[in-house]
Amino acid sequence: MTVTTTPAPPRDEALRVRPLPATEPGTGDRPHTVVAPADPAPGPAPEQAVPIPARRAAHALVLMALEVVDRHRPPQQTRGAFPPHIVEMLRSLARTGVPGQELGRARIHRIHINPAVPAAAGPSAGAAEAASTDFEVCATYARGPRLFAAAARIRVTPTGATCSALRLA
């Protein structure tokens, strides 16, 4: 019985750092099929279907919340735009701080706004309900080199906009 062994690699070769194998699939690994929509609906993209007043309101409300957290705006100036429980949340965040606050002032990076699907729009919906529209807002904001997220639900009426829910992460 003969046993063959492979010689041990030289000491320099054993200590050399080798690259890890690729974990992402290559471009030719998977076939790509393009599926055309069954009924292409002409018209603007969902973001372009959002009215300009709603876009402006979303930007203003997210900016206002970030200014309160960064202590550049007093929480009292947000009454009417935010309900009392969100004003209190912003006041607490301004007092205790948020992650990444040491990196600098928050700057809005990108905002996405989409119409919110009504929960139960039935025949009992009044004229006031028809005049107001709810939107869901998803935003990213930067502090130094890092990005953070914010989410909100806003209601835009002919008389102004209010934020009914807000989450800063």
mmCIF file of C-alpha atoms in Angstrom:
data_model
loop_
_atom_site.group_PDB
_atom_site.id
_atom_site.type_symbol
_atom_site.label_atom_id
_atom_site.label_comp_id
_atom_site.label_asym_id
_atom_site.label_seq_id
_atom_site.Cartn_x
_atom_site.Cartn_y
_atom_site.Cartn_z
ATOM 1 C CA MET A 1 0.000 0.000 0.000
ATOM 2 C CA THR A 2 1.471 3.281 -1.076
ATOM 3 C CA VAL A 3 0.251 6.523 0.346
ATOM 4 C CA THR A 4 0.888 9.664 -1.583
ATOM 5 C CA THR A 5 0.683 12.964 0.137
ATOM 6 C CA THR A 6 0.799 16.377 -1.315
ATOM 7 C CA PRO A 7 3.593 18.549 -0.034
ATOM 8 C CA ALA A 8 2.613 21.358 2.291
ATOM 9 C CA PRO A 9 2.578 24.758 0.621
ATOM 10 C CA PRO A 10 5.459 27.072 1.373
ATOM 11 C CA ARG A 11 4.988 29.198 4.464
ATOM 12 C CA ASP A 12 4.495 32.397 2.427
ATOM 13 C CA GLU A 13 1.740 30.744 0.365
ATOM 14 C CA ALA A 14 -0.147 29.621 3.487
ATOM 15 C CA LEU A 15 -0.233 33.146 4.900
ATOM 16 C CA ARG A 16 -1.353 34.804 1.677
ATOM 17 C CA VAL A 17 -4.841 36.332 1.753
ATOM 18 C CA ARG A 18 -6.946 34.819 -0.983
ATOM 19 C CA PRO A 19 -10.040 36.529 -2.423
ATOM 20 C CA LEU A 20 -13.434 35.115 -1.531
ATOM 21 C CA PRO A 21 -15.472 33.499 -4.285
ATOM 22 C CA ALA A 22 -18.125 35.706 -5.882
ATOM 23 C CA THR A 23 -21.543 35.470 -4.246
ATOM 24 C CA GLU A 24 -23.520 37.556 -6.698
ATOM 25 C CA PRO A 25 -24.815 35.887 -9.848
ATOM 26 C CA GLY A 26 -23.141 36.954 -13.052
ATOM 27 C CA THR A 27 -24.995 38.574 -15.916
ATOM 28 C CA GLY A 28 -25.074 35.406 -17.993
ATOM 29 C CA ASP A 29 -26.063 33.028 -15.186
ATOM 30 C CA ARG A 30 -29.792 33.589 -15.406
ATOM 31 C CA PRO A 31 -31.954 33.965 -18.499
ATOM 32 C CA HIS A 32 -33.873 37.210 -18.600
ATOM 33 C CA THR A 33 -37.324 37.256 -20.079
ATOM 34 C CA VAL A 34 -39.199 40.445 -20.665
ATOM 35 C CA VAL A 35 -42.888 40.182 -19.948
ATOM 36 C CA ALA A 36 -45.053 42.878 -21.446
ATOM 37 C CA PRO A 37 -48.027 44.000 -19.352
ATOM 38 C CA ALA A 38 -51.332 42.541 -20.478
ATOM 39 C CA ASP A 39 -53.041 45.922 -20.677
ATOM 40 C CA PRO A 40 -50.586 48.790 -20.676
ATOM 41 C CA ALA A 41 -52.375 51.708 -19.088
ATOM 42 C CA PRO A 42 -51.484 54.978 -20.749
ATOM 43 C CA GLY A 43 -50.849 57.884 -18.473
ATOM 44 C CA PRO A 44 -48.329 59.202 -16.033
ATOM 45 C CA ALA A 45 -46.367 57.069 -13.618
ATOM 46 C CA PRO A 46 -47.815 56.883 -10.072
ATOM 47 C CA GLU A 47 -45.389 59.520 -8.755
ATOM 48 C CA GLN A 48 -46.338 61.870 -11.564
ATOM 49 C CA ALA A 49 -50.045 61.337 -10.796
ATOM 50 C CA VAL A 50 -49.591 62.925 -7.356
ATOM 51 C CA PRO A 51 -50.687 66.576 -7.406
ATOM 52 C CA ILE A 52 -48.045 69.226 -6.832
ATOM 53 C CA PRO A 53 -49.674 70.565 -3.599
ATOM 54 C CA ALA A 54 -49.386 67.073 -2.088
ATOM 55 C CA ARG A 55 -45.719 66.850 -3.087
ATOM 56 C CA ARG A 56 -44.996 70.233 -1.541
ATOM 57 C CA ALA A 57 -46.910 69.321 1.612
ATOM 58 C CA ALA A 58 -45.024 66.030 1.981
ATOM 59 C CA HIS A 59 -41.672 67.778 1.624
ATOM 60 C CA ALA A 60 -42.663 70.527 4.062
ATOM 61 C CA LEU A 61 -43.987 68.125 6.719
ATOM 62 C CA VAL A 62 -40.941 65.829 6.635
ATOM 63 C CA LEU A 63 -38.608 68.839 6.703
ATOM 64 C CA MET A 64 -40.546 70.358 9.602
ATOM 65 C CA ALA A 65 -40.259 67.125 11.615
ATOM 66 C CA LEU A 66 -36.511 66.908 10.985
ATOM 67 C CA GLU A 67 -36.033 70.556 11.977
ATOM 68 C CA VAL A 68 -37.791 69.905 15.298
ATOM 69 C CA VAL A 69 -35.651 66.835 15.996
ATOM 70 C CA ASP A 70 -32.490 68.822 15.159
ATOM 71 C CA ARG A 71 -33.663 71.676 17.435
ATOM 72 C CA HIS A 72 -33.810 74.188 14.587
ATOM 73 C CA ARG A 73 -37.564 74.699 15.040
ATOM 74 C CA PRO A 74 -39.567 74.778 18.274
ATOM 75 C CA PRO A 75 -42.234 72.058 18.528
ATOM 76 C CA GLN A 76 -44.901 74.707 19.163
ATOM 77 C CA GLN A 77 -44.584 75.822 15.527
ATOM 78 C CA THR A 78 -45.823 72.430 14.317
ATOM 79 C CA ARG A 79 -49.271 72.594 15.906
ATOM 80 C CA GLY A 80 -51.899 72.149 13.218
ATOM 81 C CA ALA A 81 -49.497 70.276 10.963
ATOM 82 C CA PHE A 82 -49.060 67.371 13.401
ATOM 83 C CA PRO A 83 -51.497 65.969 15.981
ATOM 84 C CA PRO A 84 -50.543 66.377 19.665
ATOM 85 C CA HIS A 85 -49.107 62.863 20.047
ATOM 86 C CA ILE A 86 -46.680 63.382 17.140
ATOM 87 C CA VAL A 87 -45.683 66.827 18.471
ATOM 88 C CA GLU A 88 -44.885 65.171 21.801
ATOM 89 C CA MET A 89 -42.910 62.423 20.041
ATOM 90 C CA LEU A 90 -40.860 65.040 18.154
ATOM 91 C CA ARG A 91 -40.276 66.960 21.382
ATOM 92 C CA SER A 92 -39.001 63.775 23.061
ATOM 93 C CA LEU A 93 -36.713 62.948 20.135
ATOM 94 C CA ALA A 94 -35.302 66.481 20.215
ATOM 95 C CA ARG A 95 -34.608 66.108 23.932
ATOM 96 C CA THR A 96 -33.075 62.611 23.867
ATOM 97 C CA GLY A 97 -31.517 62.642 20.405
ATOM 98 C CA VAL A 98 -31.766 60.262 17.477
ATOM 99 C CA PRO A 99 -29.222 57.834 16.007
ATOM 100 C CA GLY A 100 -26.635 59.590 13.878
ATOM 101 C CA GLN A 101 -27.406 63.055 15.219
ATOM 102 C CA GLU A 102 -23.714 63.578 15.964
ATOM 103 C CA LEU A 103 -23.053 63.348 12.195
ATOM 104 C CA GLY A 104 -24.671 66.707 11.561
ATOM 105 C CA ARG A 105 -27.897 68.317 10.485
ATOM 106 C CA ALA A 106 -30.480 66.218 8.624
ATOM 107 C CA ARG A 107 -30.922 66.911 4.898
ATOM 108 C CA ILE A 108 -33.732 65.413 2.852
ATOM 109 C CA HIS A 109 -32.237 63.056 0.300
ATOM 110 C CA ARG A 110 -35.235 61.646 -1.556
ATOM 111 C CA ILE A 111 -39.031 61.597 -1.120
ATOM 112 C CA HIS A 112 -41.517 59.177 -2.642
ATOM 113 C CA ILE A 113 -45.229 59.875 -2.340
ATOM 114 C CA ASN A 114 -48.104 57.650 -3.413
ATOM 115 C CA PRO A 115 -51.861 57.935 -3.031
ATOM 116 C CA ALA A 116 -53.074 55.880 -0.072
ATOM 117 C CA VAL A 117 -55.702 53.286 -0.807
ATOM 118 C CA PRO A 118 -58.887 54.173 1.079
ATOM 119 C CA ALA A 119 -59.754 51.587 3.729
ATOM 120 C CA ALA A 120 -63.505 51.524 3.182
ATOM 121 C CA ALA A 121 -64.741 53.981 0.606
ATOM 122 C CA GLY A 122 -68.428 53.377 0.479
ATOM 123 C CA PRO A 123 -71.550 55.336 -0.387
ATOM 124 C CA SER A 124 -71.530 56.864 3.121
ATOM 125 C CA ALA A 125 -68.421 58.916 2.355
ATOM 126 C CA GLY A 126 -69.285 62.568 2.725
ATOM 127 C CA ALA A 127 -68.265 65.631 0.756
ATOM 128 C CA ALA A 128 -65.507 66.421 3.262
ATOM 129 C CA GLU A 129 -64.005 62.962 2.707
ATOM 130 C CA ALA A 130 -64.091 63.444 -1.068
ATOM 131 C CA ALA A 131 -62.360 66.840 -0.803
ATOM 132 C CA SER A 132 -59.386 65.454 1.142
ATOM 133 C CA THR A 133 -56.873 62.932 -0.107
ATOM 134 C CA ASP A 134 -54.506 60.717 1.873
ATOM 135 C CA PHE A 135 -50.959 59.997 0.747
ATOM 136 C CA GLU A 136 -48.229 57.695 1.972
ATOM 137 C CA VAL A 137 -44.783 59.253 2.120
ATOM 138 C CA CYS A 138 -41.491 57.383 2.190
ATOM 139 C CA ALA A 139 -38.364 59.502 2.527
ATOM 140 C CA THR A 140 -34.658 59.174 3.072
ATOM 141 C CA TYR A 141 -32.587 61.827 4.772
ATOM 142 C CA ALA A 142 -28.850 62.185 5.143
ATOM 143 C CA ARG A 143 -26.748 62.961 8.166
ATOM 144 C CA GLY A 144 -23.130 63.241 7.130
ATOM 145 C CA PRO A 145 -22.304 60.223 4.949
ATOM 146 C CA ARG A 146 -25.177 58.056 6.280
ATOM 147 C CA LEU A 147 -28.766 57.729 5.087
ATOM 148 C CA PHE A 148 -31.778 57.290 7.362
ATOM 149 C CA ALA A 149 -35.458 56.670 6.649
ATOM 150 C CA ALA A 150 -38.748 58.383 7.426
ATOM 151 C CA ALA A 151 -42.305 57.320 6.700
ATOM 152 C CA ALA A 152 -45.494 59.320 7.051
ATOM 153 C CA ARG A 153 -49.139 59.393 6.154
ATOM 154 C CA ILE A 154 -50.478 62.809 5.245
ATOM 155 C CA ARG A 155 -53.897 64.200 4.423
ATOM 156 C CA VAL A 156 -54.125 67.064 1.958
ATOM 157 C CA THR A 157 -57.258 69.206 1.982
ATOM 158 C CA PRO A 158 -58.069 72.427 0.150
ATOM 159 C CA THR A 159 -57.181 74.327 3.343
ATOM 160 C CA GLY A 160 -53.822 72.648 4.038
ATOM 161 C CA ALA A 161 -52.068 69.425 4.957
ATOM 162 C CA THR A 162 -51.726 67.443 8.158
ATOM 163 C CA CYS A 163 -49.600 64.447 9.097
ATOM 164 C CA SER A 164 -51.515 61.638 10.816
ATOM 165 C CA ALA A 165 -48.615 59.188 11.266
ATOM 166 C CA LEU A 166 -44.841 59.609 11.331
ATOM 167 C CA ARG A 167 -41.946 57.207 11.797
ATOM 168 C CA LEU A 168 -38.263 58.215 11.862
ATOM 169 C CA ALA A 169 -35.669 55.443 11.658
#
